[in-house]
Amino acid sequence: MAVLLLAALLGIGFLRADSQTLPDPQRMLTQPQNCTGWPEPRFWIEAQLWWTDVGQNVSSDSRHFHIGGCMPYNQTLSGKVTFDILAQLHNNQDHIFKEIYFLAPLPSNATGIVLDTSNHKIGTTGPIKFGCSQLTCMNVYRIEVDTSLISQDCTSALRLRAETALADGVQPNLDVGNGYVYAPELSFKVHISNGNPACPVRYSPDYVPEVPTIAAGFNDFPWSYTRLSVFKDALPTKPLSGNWTIRQLMSFDQRLFNRVSPPVAPVTRSFVTLNPKFHVVDPATGIAMPILGSIQLDVDDMIYRNLVIDTTKLPNGRSIFFFRSDAFVEPGTILPDTIPWLPGVNHTFSGGKPHPGGTSSAVLAFAFFVNNPIPSTSTS
């Protein structure tokens, strides 16, 4: 009974091993964070990619791409695994999702060097054409992932990615962000067990695989390999109480990934809040009225730091952790003629062509649960 009560609180749920019943995919449209009913414990995690035109407010005027769902974080997976992925477009009538897919972890050797950097799809929607003529649109896609296609059995990152395109009739116009590549990606920790060769044992005897949870907002230069929101600590899979200390929260940019200094598109803001609602509009006027939530951190730079959150200030039950990394490029910026980490490779703004500017953002969001003692109200 205690196990069932804990499962109910966490919203994770369990099924009998011989049962093939899965949740109704349409539940994601009304209860996206309800993760009960899956064969293994699952937890709601989402990646978002935002674009904001120059002069507009990131909180209220951005265009959003969302991909997420109930993920088997830190679970052992084998064979074929089913996922229901919720895709959302917000304030984003000019773009469509054209495919959502899972990628195999990148294989490595005993020194940690990646042996194959090519992307191998292990589950996909196939071609889709999901667009949005309203302020916010949602659709759910059931994807079957074949983990036996992963070449190594080990603890690694399973990656979810979406490809997007301009909607029919929309012309490229980089002044308003139309024409860039937008590819939101989420990666999270799993253990793969299919009887394939094990990952090589790392040389360091005290090595412990560290697989952070990452939301990436990949798009074109100069934002390549920047705006990664990285949660290096383990995600909280049990109810929290008191002070929650998060180890190594990081907004990632080219200074770390490519060792480029100065970076051409650095993280210019790192923002952490709890329980925000960015899609709210005034029903009378249609004007965006975002609710920023309980802001925990707001820094005009990249971060690599710990963060302490006082959960006693939150209601018991489910809350949402929201971490956004912004990279603003000033309009008129003159970029290097070649991509700094790809010597000899030119780009759209080579030859001194001024960049029109804008802000690209990567968001990591996930659900967690709070269970603090309720203060006594007795007056005796």
mmCIF file of N, CA and C in Angstrom, residues 2 7 10 19 30-31 38 77 92 100 140 156 233 241 281 289 292 324 343 349 374:
data_model
loop_
_atom_site.group_PDB
_atom_site.id
_atom_site.type_symbol
_atom_site.label_atom_id
_atom_site.label_comp_id
_atom_site.label_asym_id
_atom_site.label_seq_id
_atom_site.Cartn_x
_atom_site.Cartn_y
_atom_site.Cartn_z
ATOM 1 N N ALA A 2 1.972 1.251 0.784
ATOM 2 C CA ALA A 2 2.850 2.415 0.839
ATOM 3 C C ALA A 2 3.439 2.707 -0.533
ATOM 4 N N ALA A 7 3.561 6.058 -5.420
ATOM 5 C CA ALA A 7 3.406 6.162 -6.869
ATOM 6 C C ALA A 7 2.331 7.178 -7.225
ATOM 7 N N LEU A 10 3.766 10.675 -6.779
ATOM 8 C CA LEU A 10 4.741 11.022 -7.794
ATOM 9 C C LEU A 10 4.142 11.106 -9.180
ATOM 10 N N SER A 19 1.290 -7.052 -18.724
ATOM 11 C CA SER A 19 0.249 -6.221 -19.316
ATOM 12 C C SER A 19 0.820 -5.406 -20.476
ATOM 13 N N THR A 30 -4.505 16.897 -22.365
ATOM 14 C CA THR A 30 -5.194 17.484 -21.213
ATOM 15 C C THR A 30 -4.443 17.284 -19.900
ATOM 16 N N GLN A 31 -3.642 16.214 -19.803
ATOM 17 C CA GLN A 31 -2.883 15.921 -18.589
ATOM 18 C C GLN A 31 -1.452 15.547 -18.962
ATOM 19 N N TRP A 38 2.451 3.644 -17.158
ATOM 20 C CA TRP A 38 3.505 3.129 -18.028
ATOM 21 C C TRP A 38 4.149 1.890 -17.399
ATOM 22 N N LEU A 77 16.204 0.027 -20.066
ATOM 23 C CA LEU A 77 15.374 -0.175 -21.239
ATOM 24 C C LEU A 77 15.941 -1.294 -22.102
ATOM 25 N N ASN A 92 3.507 30.962 -33.191
ATOM 26 C CA ASN A 92 4.481 30.450 -34.155
ATOM 27 C C ASN A 92 3.772 29.970 -35.425
ATOM 28 N N ILE A 100 9.684 14.214 -35.792
ATOM 29 C CA ILE A 100 10.155 14.086 -34.410
ATOM 30 C C ILE A 100 10.722 12.679 -34.273
ATOM 31 N N VAL A 140 -0.105 15.189 -30.236
ATOM 32 C CA VAL A 140 0.641 14.118 -29.590
ATOM 33 C C VAL A 140 0.969 13.052 -30.625
ATOM 34 N N SER A 156 23.693 5.855 -20.620
ATOM 35 C CA SER A 156 23.966 6.861 -21.639
ATOM 36 C C SER A 156 22.755 7.779 -21.801
ATOM 37 N N ASP A 233 22.952 17.563 -12.120
ATOM 38 C CA ASP A 233 22.574 16.749 -10.973
ATOM 39 C C ASP A 233 21.511 15.733 -11.404
ATOM 40 N N SER A 241 11.660 17.883 0.280
ATOM 41 C CA SER A 241 11.249 18.659 1.442
ATOM 42 C C SER A 241 12.420 19.527 1.873
ATOM 43 N N VAL A 281 -2.931 34.577 -21.915
ATOM 44 C CA VAL A 281 -3.309 35.830 -22.573
ATOM 45 C C VAL A 281 -4.539 36.403 -21.884
ATOM 46 N N MET A 289 -0.081 37.841 -21.270
ATOM 47 C CA MET A 289 0.068 38.197 -19.851
ATOM 48 C C MET A 289 0.801 37.062 -19.137
ATOM 49 N N LEU A 292 5.335 34.752 -14.509
ATOM 50 C CA LEU A 292 6.744 34.365 -14.445
ATOM 51 C C LEU A 292 7.036 33.333 -13.373
ATOM 52 N N ARG A 324 15.875 28.513 -18.445
ATOM 53 C CA ARG A 324 16.043 29.053 -19.802
ATOM 54 C C ARG A 324 17.397 29.727 -19.954
ATOM 55 N N PRO A 343 37.412 25.838 -39.406
ATOM 56 C CA PRO A 343 38.307 26.704 -40.208
ATOM 57 C C PRO A 343 38.019 26.573 -41.706
ATOM 58 N N PHE A 349 26.570 35.201 -43.123
ATOM 59 C CA PHE A 349 26.933 36.591 -42.866
ATOM 60 C C PHE A 349 28.431 36.841 -43.054
ATOM 61 N N ILE A 374 2.896 19.430 7.105
ATOM 62 C CA ILE A 374 1.909 20.509 7.233
ATOM 63 C C ILE A 374 1.943 21.046 8.654
#
